PDB file of C-alpha atoms in Angstrom:
ATOM      1  CA  MET P   8      -2.786 -28.748 -63.151  1.00 82.00           C
ATOM      2  CA  TRP P   9       0.158 -26.541 -64.120  1.00 81.00           C
ATOM      3  CA  HIS P  10       1.141 -26.291 -60.447  1.00 86.00           C
ATOM      4  CA  ILE P  11       1.303 -30.086 -60.297  1.00 92.00           C
ATOM      5  CA  LEU P  12       3.338 -30.486 -63.486  1.00 92.00           C
ATOM      6  CA  THR P  13       5.863 -27.807 -62.468  1.00 93.00           C
ATOM      7  CA  HIS P  14       6.161 -28.932 -58.851  1.00 94.00           C
ATOM      8  CA  PRO P  15       9.803 -29.727 -57.927  1.00 92.00           C
ATOM      9  CA  LEU P  16       8.941 -33.373 -57.207  1.00 92.00           C
ATOM     10  CA  CYS P  17       6.888 -33.779 -60.394  1.00 90.00           C
ATOM     11  CA  ARG P  18       8.418 -31.744 -63.190  1.00 91.00           C
ATOM     12  CA  GLU P  19      10.876 -34.477 -64.180  1.00 90.00           C
ATOM     13  CA  ARG P  20       8.168 -37.159 -63.988  1.00 91.00           C
ATOM     14  CA  ARG P  21       5.151 -35.435 -65.440  1.00 91.00           C
ATOM     15  CA  LEU P  22       3.455 -38.539 -66.789  1.00 91.00           C
ATOM     16  CA  ALA P  23       3.502 -40.104 -63.329  1.00 91.00           C
ATOM     17  CA  ALA P  24       2.115 -36.876 -61.850  1.00 89.00           C
ATOM     18  CA  LEU P  25      -0.640 -36.779 -64.450  1.00 90.00           C
ATOM     19  CA  TRP P  26      -1.486 -40.413 -63.713  1.00 92.00           C
ATOM     20  CA  ARG P  27      -1.759 -39.679 -59.965  1.00 90.00           C
ATOM     21  CA  TYR P  28      -4.044 -36.753 -60.686  1.00 90.00           C
ATOM     22  CA  LEU P  29      -6.338 -38.685 -63.016  1.00 92.00           C
ATOM     23  CA  SER P  30      -6.357 -41.748 -60.765  1.00 90.00           C
ATOM     24  CA  TRP P  31      -7.380 -39.691 -57.762  1.00 87.00           C
ATOM     25  CA  GLN P  32     -10.027 -37.768 -59.697  1.00 89.00           C
ATOM     26  CA  ALA P  33     -11.587 -41.027 -60.859  1.00 88.00           C
ATOM     27  CA  GLY P  34     -11.024 -43.150 -57.776  1.00 85.00           C
ATOM     28  CA  SER P  35     -12.164 -40.577 -55.226  1.00 84.00           C
ATOM     29  CA  ARG P  36     -15.545 -40.398 -56.952  1.00 85.00           C
ATOM     30  CA  LEU P  37     -16.031 -44.129 -56.461  1.00 84.00           C
ATOM     31  CA  LEU P  38     -14.737 -44.495 -52.926  1.00 81.00           C
ATOM     32  CA  ALA P  39     -16.998 -43.741 -49.998  1.00 77.00           C
ATOM     33  CA  ALA P  40     -14.285 -44.126 -47.365  1.00 85.00           C
ATOM     34  CA  PRO P  41     -11.187 -41.961 -46.847  1.00 91.00           C
ATOM     35  CA  VAL P  42      -7.910 -43.203 -48.312  1.00 91.00           C
ATOM     36  CA  ALA P  43      -4.687 -43.279 -46.277  1.00 93.00           C
ATOM     37  CA  ILE P  44      -2.011 -41.862 -48.560  1.00 91.00           C
ATOM     38  CA  PRO P  45       1.716 -42.287 -47.769  1.00 92.00           C
ATOM     39  CA  ILE P  46       3.774 -39.159 -47.194  1.00 92.00           C
ATOM     40  CA  VAL P  47       7.218 -39.795 -45.614  1.00 92.00           C
ATOM     41  CA  ASN P  48       8.844 -42.392 -43.351  1.00 88.00           C
ATOM     42  CA  GLY P  49       5.722 -44.538 -43.204  1.00 89.00           C
ATOM     43  CA  ALA P  50       3.497 -41.627 -42.171  1.00 93.00           C
ATOM     44  CA  ARG P  51       0.039 -41.595 -43.771  1.00 94.00           C
ATOM     45  CA  LEU P  52      -2.566 -38.891 -44.305  1.00 95.00           C
ATOM     46  CA  LEU P  53      -6.294 -39.513 -44.710  1.00 94.00           C
ATOM     47  CA  ALA P  54      -7.785 -37.979 -47.835  1.00 91.00           C
ATOM     48  CA  VAL P  55     -11.248 -37.680 -49.334  1.00 89.00           C
ATOM     49  CA  ARG P  56     -12.388 -35.943 -52.499  1.00 86.00           C
ATOM     50  CA  GLY P  57     -12.397 -32.163 -52.162  1.00 82.00           C
ATOM     51  CA  MET P  58     -10.167 -32.097 -49.058  1.00 86.00           C
ATOM     52  CA  THR P  59      -7.711 -29.400 -50.129  1.00 81.00           C
ATOM     53  CA  GLY P  60      -5.410 -29.935 -47.160  1.00 80.00           C
ATOM     54  CA  ALA P  61      -4.748 -33.513 -48.294  1.00 87.00           C
ATOM     55  CA  THR P  62      -5.205 -33.745 -52.059  1.00 89.00           C
ATOM     56  CA  GLY P  63      -2.273 -31.444 -52.820  1.00 90.00           C
ATOM     57  CA  ASN P  64      -0.078 -34.052 -51.149  1.00 93.00           C
ATOM     58  CA  VAL P  65      -1.753 -36.817 -53.171  1.00 91.00           C
ATOM     59  CA  TYR P  66      -0.710 -35.092 -56.386  1.00 93.00           C
ATOM     60  CA  THR P  67       2.741 -33.772 -55.457  1.00 94.00           C
ATOM     61  CA  GLY P  68       3.990 -35.668 -52.406  1.00 93.00           C
ATOM     62  CA  LEU P  69       4.671 -32.466 -50.462  1.00 95.00           C
ATOM     63  CA  HIS P  70       2.221 -29.772 -51.508  1.00 93.00           C
ATOM     64  CA  GLU P  71       4.192 -26.849 -50.020  1.00 94.00           C
ATOM     65  CA  PHE P  72       7.502 -28.366 -51.013  1.00 95.00           C
ATOM     66  CA  GLU P  73      10.162 -25.966 -49.726  1.00 96.00           C
ATOM     67  CA  ASP P  74       8.387 -25.289 -46.424  1.00 96.00           C
ATOM     68  CA  MET P  75       7.473 -28.904 -45.717  1.00 97.00           C
ATOM     69  CA  ALA P  76      10.986 -30.066 -46.578  1.00 97.00           C
ATOM     70  CA  PHE P  77      12.377 -27.382 -44.295  1.00 97.00           C
ATOM     71  CA  VAL P  78      10.302 -28.742 -41.391  1.00 97.00           C
ATOM     72  CA  LEU P  79      11.578 -32.261 -42.099  1.00 97.00           C
ATOM     73  CA  HIS P  80      15.211 -31.138 -42.220  1.00 97.00           C
ATOM     74  CA  ALA P  81      15.178 -28.564 -39.408  1.00 97.00           C
ATOM     75  CA  LEU P  82      13.584 -30.732 -36.722  1.00 97.00           C
ATOM     76  CA  GLU P  83      15.158 -33.586 -34.789  1.00 96.00           C
ATOM     77  CA  PRO P  84      13.463 -36.320 -32.723  1.00 96.00           C
ATOM     78  CA  GLY P  85      12.249 -34.870 -29.447  1.00 96.00           C
ATOM     79  CA  ASP P  86      12.156 -31.260 -30.684  1.00 97.00           C
ATOM     80  CA  VAL P  87       8.958 -29.255 -30.246  1.00 98.00           C
ATOM     81  CA  PHE P  88       7.021 -28.050 -33.296  1.00 98.00           C
ATOM     82  CA  ALA P  89       4.084 -25.634 -33.060  1.00 98.00           C
ATOM     83  CA  ASP P  90       1.516 -25.998 -35.850  1.00 98.00           C
ATOM     84  CA  VAL P  91      -0.733 -22.931 -35.655  1.00 97.00           C
ATOM     85  CA  GLY P  92      -3.598 -23.443 -38.069  1.00 95.00           C
ATOM     86  CA  ALA P  93      -2.981 -27.168 -38.337  1.00 95.00           C
ATOM     87  CA  ASN P  94      -6.073 -27.974 -40.405  1.00 94.00           C
ATOM     88  CA  ILE P  95      -6.119 -31.778 -40.937  1.00 95.00           C
ATOM     89  CA  GLY P  96      -2.488 -32.140 -39.854  1.00 96.00           C
ATOM     90  CA  SER P  97      -0.183 -32.328 -42.880  1.00 96.00           C
ATOM     91  CA  TYR P  98       2.637 -30.463 -41.115  1.00 97.00           C
ATOM     92  CA  THR P  99       1.824 -32.090 -37.772  1.00 98.00           C
ATOM     93  CA  LEU P 100       2.337 -35.551 -39.278  1.00 97.00           C
ATOM     94  CA  LEU P 101       5.580 -34.578 -40.989  1.00 97.00           C
ATOM     95  CA  ALA P 102       6.948 -33.427 -37.639  1.00 98.00           C
ATOM     96  CA  ALA P 103       5.502 -36.104 -35.337  1.00 98.00           C
ATOM     97  CA  ALA P 104       5.392 -39.204 -37.549  1.00 97.00           C
ATOM     98  CA  GLY P 105       8.054 -38.271 -40.098  1.00 96.00           C
ATOM     99  CA  VAL P 106      10.711 -36.904 -37.741  1.00 96.00           C
ATOM    100  CA  GLY P 107       9.648 -37.969 -34.253  1.00 97.00           C
ATOM    101  CA  ALA P 108       9.176 -34.448 -32.882  1.00 98.00           C
ATOM    102  CA  ARG P 109       6.636 -33.387 -30.277  1.00 98.00           C
ATOM    103  CA  VAL P 110       3.848 -31.187 -31.633  1.00 98.00           C
ATOM    104  CA  VAL P 111       1.379 -28.675 -30.264  1.00 98.00           C
ATOM    105  CA  ALA P 112      -1.276 -28.356 -32.991  1.00 98.00           C
ATOM    106  CA  PHE P 113      -3.789 -25.502 -32.869  1.00 97.00           C
ATOM    107  CA  GLU P 114      -6.951 -25.935 -34.959  1.00 95.00           C
ATOM    108  CA  PRO P 115     -10.226 -24.144 -34.104  1.00 93.00           C
ATOM    109  CA  ASP P 116     -12.486 -25.640 -36.785  1.00 89.00           C
ATOM    110  CA  GLN P 117     -14.299 -28.685 -35.407  1.00 89.00           C
ATOM    111  CA  GLY P 118     -14.426 -30.508 -38.735  1.00 89.00           C
ATOM    112  CA  ALA P 119     -10.728 -30.027 -39.433  1.00 91.00           C
ATOM    113  CA  SER P 120      -9.723 -30.906 -35.876  1.00 94.00           C
ATOM    114  CA  MET P 121     -11.732 -34.132 -36.145  1.00 95.00           C
ATOM    115  CA  TRP P 122      -9.657 -35.151 -39.178  1.00 95.00           C
ATOM    116  CA  LEU P 123      -6.509 -33.951 -37.415  1.00 97.00           C
ATOM    117  CA  ARG P 124      -7.201 -36.281 -34.485  1.00 97.00           C
ATOM    118  CA  ARG P 125      -7.998 -39.143 -36.857  1.00 97.00           C
ATOM    119  CA  ASN P 126      -4.675 -38.629 -38.634  1.00 97.00           C
ATOM    120  CA  VAL P 127      -2.817 -38.519 -35.337  1.00 98.00           C
ATOM    121  CA  GLY P 128      -4.475 -41.784 -34.317  1.00 98.00           C
ATOM    122  CA  LEU P 129      -3.838 -43.414 -37.702  1.00 97.00           C
ATOM    123  CA  ASN P 130      -0.118 -42.775 -37.246  1.00 97.00           C
ATOM    124  CA  CYS P 131      -0.094 -43.793 -33.564  1.00 97.00           C
ATOM    125  CA  VAL P 132       1.532 -40.531 -32.449  1.00 98.00           C
ATOM    126  CA  GLU P 133      -0.979 -39.526 -29.775  1.00 97.00           C
ATOM    127  CA  ASN P 134       1.863 -39.459 -27.247  1.00 97.00           C
ATOM    128  CA  ARG P 135       3.699 -36.833 -29.334  1.00 97.00           C
ATOM    129  CA  VAL P 136       0.832 -34.549 -30.366  1.00 98.00           C
ATOM    130  CA  ARG P 137      -1.279 -32.225 -28.237  1.00 98.00           C
ATOM    131  CA  VAL P 138      -4.277 -30.838 -30.115  1.00 98.00           C
ATOM    132  CA  VAL P 139      -5.614 -27.466 -28.961  1.00 97.00           C
ATOM    133  CA  GLU P 140      -9.082 -26.855 -30.404  1.00 95.00           C
ATOM    134  CA  ALA P 141      -8.993 -23.075 -30.224  1.00 93.00           C
ATOM    135  CA  ALA P 142      -8.092 -20.023 -32.239  1.00 92.00           C
ATOM    136  CA  VAL P 143      -4.878 -18.216 -31.329  1.00 94.00           C
ATOM    137  CA  GLY P 144      -4.757 -14.477 -30.801  1.00 92.00           C
ATOM    138  CA  GLU P 145      -3.484 -11.531 -28.803  1.00 92.00           C
ATOM    139  CA  THR P 146      -5.832 -11.807 -25.826  1.00 92.00           C
ATOM    140  CA  PRO P 147      -7.883 -14.707 -24.410  1.00 91.00           C
ATOM    141  CA  GLY P 148     -11.608 -14.670 -25.082  1.00 85.00           C
ATOM    142  CA  THR P 149     -13.790 -15.611 -28.029  1.00 84.00           C
ATOM    143  CA  VAL P 150     -14.062 -14.672 -31.703  1.00 77.00           C
ATOM    144  CA  ARG P 151     -16.477 -15.432 -34.500  1.00 76.00           C
ATOM    145  CA  PHE P 152     -14.997 -18.019 -36.837  1.00 73.00           C
ATOM    146  CA  THR P 153     -16.235 -19.077 -40.269  1.00 71.00           C
ATOM    147  CA  THR P 154     -17.318 -22.647 -40.951  1.00 68.00           C
ATOM    148  CA  GLY P 155     -17.567 -24.729 -44.112  1.00 63.00           C
ATOM    149  CA  LEU P 156     -14.670 -23.104 -45.983  1.00 69.00           C
ATOM    150  CA  ASP P 157     -12.193 -25.997 -45.734  1.00 62.00           C
ATOM    151  CA  THR P 158      -8.603 -24.702 -45.537  1.00 66.00           C
ATOM    152  CA  VAL P 159      -9.605 -21.012 -45.634  1.00 69.00           C
ATOM    153  CA  ASN P 160     -11.829 -20.807 -42.561  1.00 71.00           C
ATOM    154  CA  HIS P 161     -10.849 -17.678 -40.650  1.00 69.00           C
ATOM    155  CA  VAL P 162     -11.703 -15.193 -37.955  1.00 73.00           C
ATOM    156  CA  VAL P 163     -14.667 -13.145 -39.195  1.00 72.00           C
ATOM    157  CA  ASP P 164     -13.685  -9.870 -40.867  1.00 63.00           C
ATOM    158  CA  VAL P 165     -13.797  -6.639 -38.878  1.00 61.00           C
ATOM    159  CA  ASP P 166     -16.898  -5.567 -40.821  1.00 61.00           C
ATOM    160  CA  GLY P 167     -18.653  -8.720 -39.613  1.00 59.00           C
ATOM    161  CA  LYS P 168     -19.210 -10.118 -43.086  1.00 60.00           C
ATOM    162  CA  ALA P 169     -19.372 -13.896 -43.062  1.00 59.00           C
ATOM    163  CA  GLY P 170     -21.589 -16.742 -44.116  1.00 66.00           C
ATOM    164  CA  SER P 171     -21.878 -19.570 -41.630  1.00 78.00           C
ATOM    165  CA  SER P 172     -19.852 -18.873 -38.476  1.00 74.00           C
ATOM    166  CA  THR P 173     -19.581 -19.846 -34.833  1.00 77.00           C
ATOM    167  CA  ASP P 174     -18.032 -18.600 -31.587  1.00 81.00           C
ATOM    168  CA  ILE P 175     -14.554 -20.006 -30.923  1.00 83.00           C
ATOM    169  CA  MET P 176     -12.329 -19.806 -27.844  1.00 88.00           C
ATOM    170  CA  VAL P 177      -9.113 -17.778 -28.235  1.00 91.00           C
ATOM    171  CA  VAL P 178      -5.836 -18.664 -26.494  1.00 94.00           C
ATOM    172  CA  ARG P 179      -2.404 -17.003 -26.445  1.00 97.00           C
ATOM    173  CA  LEU P 180       0.796 -18.719 -27.559  1.00 97.00           C
ATOM    174  CA  ASP P 181       2.621 -17.615 -24.426  1.00 97.00           C
ATOM    175  CA  ASP P 182      -0.070 -19.152 -22.220  1.00 96.00           C
ATOM    176  CA  GLU P 183      -0.470 -22.428 -24.127  1.00 95.00           C
ATOM    177  CA  LEU P 184       3.176 -23.139 -24.867  1.00 96.00           C
ATOM    178  CA  GLY P 185       4.731 -21.872 -21.652  1.00 90.00           C
ATOM    179  CA  ASP P 186       8.168 -23.457 -21.354  1.00 91.00           C
ATOM    180  CA  GLN P 187       7.396 -25.918 -24.174  1.00 93.00           C
ATOM    181  CA  VAL P 188       9.197 -23.672 -26.644  1.00 97.00           C
ATOM    182  CA  PRO P 189       9.157 -24.937 -30.223  1.00 98.00           C
ATOM    183  CA  ARG P 190      12.306 -25.040 -32.307  1.00 98.00           C
ATOM    184  CA  VAL P 191      10.150 -24.432 -35.395  1.00 98.00           C
ATOM    185  CA  MET P 192       6.663 -22.934 -35.729  1.00 98.00           C
ATOM    186  CA  LYS P 193       4.316 -22.889 -38.717  1.00 98.00           C
ATOM    187  CA  LEU P 194       1.720 -20.127 -38.815  1.00 96.00           C
ATOM    188  CA  ASP P 195      -1.163 -20.319 -41.311  1.00 91.00           C
ATOM    189  CA  VAL P 196      -4.159 -18.388 -40.003  1.00 90.00           C
ATOM    190  CA  GLU P 197      -5.602 -16.672 -43.076  1.00 83.00           C
ATOM    191  CA  GLY P 198      -4.518 -13.120 -42.311  1.00 84.00           C
ATOM    192  CA  TYR P 199      -4.671 -13.230 -38.502  1.00 88.00           C
ATOM    193  CA  GLU P 200      -0.898 -13.609 -38.122  1.00 93.00           C
ATOM    194  CA  LEU P 201      -0.243 -10.313 -36.350  1.00 94.00           C
ATOM    195  CA  PRO P 202      -2.550 -10.923 -33.339  1.00 93.00           C
ATOM    196  CA  VAL P 203      -1.196 -14.465 -33.054  1.00 95.00           C
ATOM    197  CA  LEU P 204       2.392 -13.210 -32.877  1.00 97.00           C
ATOM    198  CA  ARG P 205       1.510 -10.396 -30.481  1.00 96.00           C
ATOM    199  CA  GLY P 206       0.117 -13.048 -28.158  1.00 96.00           C
ATOM    200  CA  GLY P 207       3.506 -14.763 -28.264  1.00 96.00           C
ATOM    201  CA  ALA P 208       5.725 -11.842 -27.291  1.00 96.00           C
ATOM    202  CA  GLN P 209       7.725 -13.925 -24.797  1.00 96.00           C
ATOM    203  CA  LEU P 210       8.044 -16.775 -27.263  1.00 97.00           C
ATOM    204  CA  LEU P 211       9.419 -14.562 -30.028  1.00 97.00           C
ATOM    205  CA  VAL P 212      12.378 -13.402 -27.949  1.00 96.00           C
ATOM    206  CA  ASP P 213      13.217 -16.914 -26.715  1.00 97.00           C
ATOM    207  CA  THR P 214      16.264 -18.050 -28.671  1.00 96.00           C
ATOM    208  CA  ARG P 215      15.092 -21.668 -28.542  1.00 97.00           C
ATOM    209  CA  LEU P 216      12.595 -20.676 -31.266  1.00 98.00           C
ATOM    210  CA  GLU P 217      14.821 -20.774 -34.330  1.00 98.00           C
ATOM    211  CA  ALA P 218      12.476 -20.655 -37.313  1.00 98.00           C
ATOM    212  CA  ILE P 219       8.948 -19.627 -38.262  1.00 98.00           C
ATOM    213  CA  VAL P 220       7.088 -20.412 -41.490  1.00 97.00           C
ATOM    214  CA  VAL P 221       4.414 -17.733 -41.978  1.00 96.00           C
ATOM    215  CA  GLU P 222       1.756 -17.414 -44.662  1.00 91.00           C
ATOM    216  CA  LEU P 223       1.829 -13.842 -45.975  1.00 91.00           C
ATOM    217  CA  ASN P 224      -0.526 -13.258 -48.890  1.00 87.00           C
ATOM    218  CA  GLY P 225      -2.237  -9.968 -48.101  1.00 87.00           C
ATOM    219  CA  SER P 226      -5.280 -11.552 -46.450  1.00 84.00           C
ATOM    220  CA  GLY P 227      -4.605  -9.625 -43.233  1.00 84.00           C
ATOM    221  CA  GLN P 228      -6.156  -6.614 -44.922  1.00 87.00           C
ATOM    222  CA  ARG P 229      -9.572  -7.963 -43.943  1.00 85.00           C
ATOM    223  CA  TYR P 230      -8.605  -7.002 -40.376  1.00 85.00           C
ATOM    224  CA  GLY P 231      -6.732  -3.821 -41.238  1.00 87.00           C
ATOM    225  CA  PHE P 232      -3.309  -5.519 -41.015  1.00 89.00           C
ATOM    226  CA  HIS P 233      -0.510  -5.385 -43.560  1.00 91.00           C
ATOM    227  CA  ASP P 234       2.111  -8.030 -44.283  1.00 92.00           C
ATOM    228  CA  SER P 235       4.792  -5.395 -43.704  1.00 92.00           C
ATOM    229  CA  ASP P 236       3.633  -5.093 -40.075  1.00 94.00           C
ATOM    230  CA  THR P 237       4.150  -8.825 -39.533  1.00 95.00           C
ATOM    231  CA  VAL P 238       7.559  -8.708 -41.214  1.00 94.00           C
ATOM    232  CA  ALA P 239       8.600  -5.735 -39.064  1.00 95.00           C
ATOM    233  CA  LEU P 240       7.512  -7.520 -35.880  1.00 97.00           C
ATOM    234  CA  LEU P 241       9.507 -10.646 -36.711  1.00 97.00           C
ATOM    235  CA  GLU P 242      12.577  -8.787 -37.888  1.00 96.00           C
ATOM    236  CA  GLY P 243      12.445  -6.715 -34.711  1.00 96.00           C
ATOM    237  CA  ALA P 244      12.516  -9.982 -32.744  1.00 97.00           C
ATOM    238  CA  GLY P 245      15.723 -11.038 -34.496  1.00 97.00           C
ATOM    239  CA  PHE P 246      14.463 -13.069 -37.462  1.00 97.00           C
ATOM    240  CA  GLU P 247      15.625 -12.773 -41.066  1.00 96.00           C
ATOM    241  CA  ARG P 248      13.703 -13.663 -44.219  1.00 95.00           C
ATOM    242  CA  CYS P 249      15.228 -16.613 -46.056  1.00 95.00           C
ATOM    243  CA  VAL P 250      14.554 -19.079 -48.837  1.00 94.00           C
ATOM    244  CA  TYR P 251      15.375 -22.779 -48.617  1.00 96.00           C
ATOM    245  CA  ASP P 252      16.483 -25.192 -51.322  1.00 95.00           C
ATOM    246  CA  PRO P 253      15.654 -28.719 -50.099  1.00 96.00           C
ATOM    247  CA  PHE P 254      17.864 -30.421 -52.683  1.00 95.00           C
ATOM    248  CA  SER P 255      21.052 -28.538 -51.798  1.00 95.00           C
ATOM    249  CA  ARG P 256      19.869 -27.905 -48.209  1.00 96.00           C
ATOM    250  CA  GLU P 257      20.994 -24.301 -48.546  1.00 94.00           C
ATOM    251  CA  LEU P 258      19.461 -21.258 -46.845  1.00 94.00           C
ATOM    252  CA  SER P 259      19.881 -17.909 -48.541  1.00 92.00           C
ATOM    253  CA  PRO P 260      18.546 -14.395 -47.864  1.00 90.00           C
ATOM    254  CA  ARG P 261      15.189 -13.605 -49.377  1.00 82.00           C
ATOM    255  CA  ARG P 262      15.793 -10.517 -51.490  1.00 69.00           C
ATOM    256  CA  VAL P 263      12.474 -10.281 -53.327  1.00 61.00           C
ATOM    257  CA  ASP P 264       8.989 -10.263 -51.839  1.00 63.00           C
ATOM    258  CA  HIS P 265       6.448 -12.607 -53.422  1.00 56.00           C
ATOM    259  CA  ARG P 266       2.710 -12.656 -52.917  1.00 54.00           C
ATOM    260  CA  ASN P 267       0.490 -15.639 -52.210  1.00 54.00           C
ATOM    261  CA  ASP P 268       3.007 -17.859 -50.497  1.00 80.00           C
ATOM    262  CA  ASN P 269       4.756 -18.678 -47.250  1.00 90.00           C
ATOM    263  CA  VAL P 270       7.771 -16.825 -45.938  1.00 94.00           C
ATOM    264  CA  LEU P 271      10.526 -18.521 -43.942  1.00 96.00           C
ATOM    265  CA  PHE P 272      12.015 -16.548 -41.045  1.00 97.00           C
ATOM    266  CA  ILE P 273      15.260 -17.773 -39.454  1.00 97.00           C
ATOM    267  CA  ARG P 274      16.623 -16.403 -36.180  1.00 97.00           C
ATOM    268  CA  ALA P 275      19.898 -14.600 -36.817  1.00 94.00           C
ATOM    269  CA  GLY P 276      22.841 -16.487 -35.354  1.00 89.00           C
ATOM    270  CA  SER P 277      21.045 -19.829 -34.984  1.00 93.00           C
ATOM    271  CA  ASP P 278      22.694 -23.047 -36.149  1.00 91.00           C
ATOM    272  CA  VAL P 279      19.659 -24.286 -38.051  1.00 92.00           C
ATOM    273  CA  GLY P 280      21.442 -24.016 -41.395  1.00 89.00           C
ATOM    274  CA  ALA P 281      24.338 -26.225 -40.320  1.00 89.00           C
ATOM    275  CA  ARG P 282      22.020 -28.720 -38.637  1.00 89.00           C
ATOM    276  CA  MET P 283      19.971 -29.245 -41.798  1.00 91.00           C
ATOM    277  CA  LYS P 284      23.091 -30.284 -43.678  1.00 90.00           C
ATOM    278  CA  SER P 285      23.373 -33.391 -41.506  1.00 91.00           C
ATOM    279  CA  ALA P 286      19.658 -34.157 -41.241  1.00 92.00           C
ATOM    280  CA  ALA P 287      18.501 -37.623 -42.239  1.00 92.00           C
ATOM    281  CA  PRO P 288      17.306 -37.954 -45.851  1.00 93.00           C
ATOM    282  CA  PHE P 289      13.653 -38.453 -46.738  1.00 94.00           C
ATOM    283  CA  THR P 290      12.219 -40.145 -49.795  1.00 91.00           C
ATOM    284  CA  VAL P 291       9.076 -38.686 -51.358  1.00 92.00           C
ATOM    285  CA  LEU P 292       7.624 -39.982 -54.645  1.00 89.00           C
ATOM    286  CA  GLY P 293      10.900 -41.736 -55.333  1.00 86.00           C
ATOM    287  CA  ARG P 294      12.978 -38.575 -54.870  1.00 89.00           C
ATOM    288  CA  THR P 295      15.441 -38.217 -52.004  1.00 90.00           C
ATOM    289  CA  ILE P 296      15.655 -34.869 -50.265  1.00 92.00           C
TER     290      ILE P 296
END
């Protein structure tokens, strides 16, 4: 609850935020069917009770505010966006339906990819979104992948510990994207970031890729990886850690490391900062960003 009340889109309108929370908690218990909630520019996201990938947006408009706003401001119609670990498609819809970008969305979990496809269809953006139902890694093949964990399904730990799991096909970014180089990529793979990036070695040095949003929260330790390894790989490819203020549309260097959140990497020398200044405005929960 505190996260909702202190969210940048809610902290000045806390009563409204509390009402949304209570309304959803009550209403979702009565409704058997999913609800299409508005996000931006007429885009809608299907939500049901307990669906973490959607309910955060019900409560706050944009659950991961700075990162989602960055995607809205950094992309232009016709750009390519890669959504690696798309889940039910929150970021995919912002890019495809909100902005008009083309999207390659990677989601290995069958349940999540089903909702992803439903959301794509709901917003009539099938012609802009290619869904790849596979995990992404360093080499093609298969991996064991957990099931039933909602937004935190992941490649099974190196020690093999997992509850319910299944075999999933693995693809490489370089193979799947080819010359369809994204301007922006979001990477949320529950600790498996390093193999994903190693499988995109050609992509990382392509200057058409200007920005990457990466989840770094220490979960790579389950595979023997460290966040510092991922940071070193990206910085070696010419990216710099930044923070973004959606209200001022300012990028600034990230001087302090924080746990349990996403990190924005911007390619040094790119014009993404200047381009965001002139990006079209978006209205979310009555606030313009």
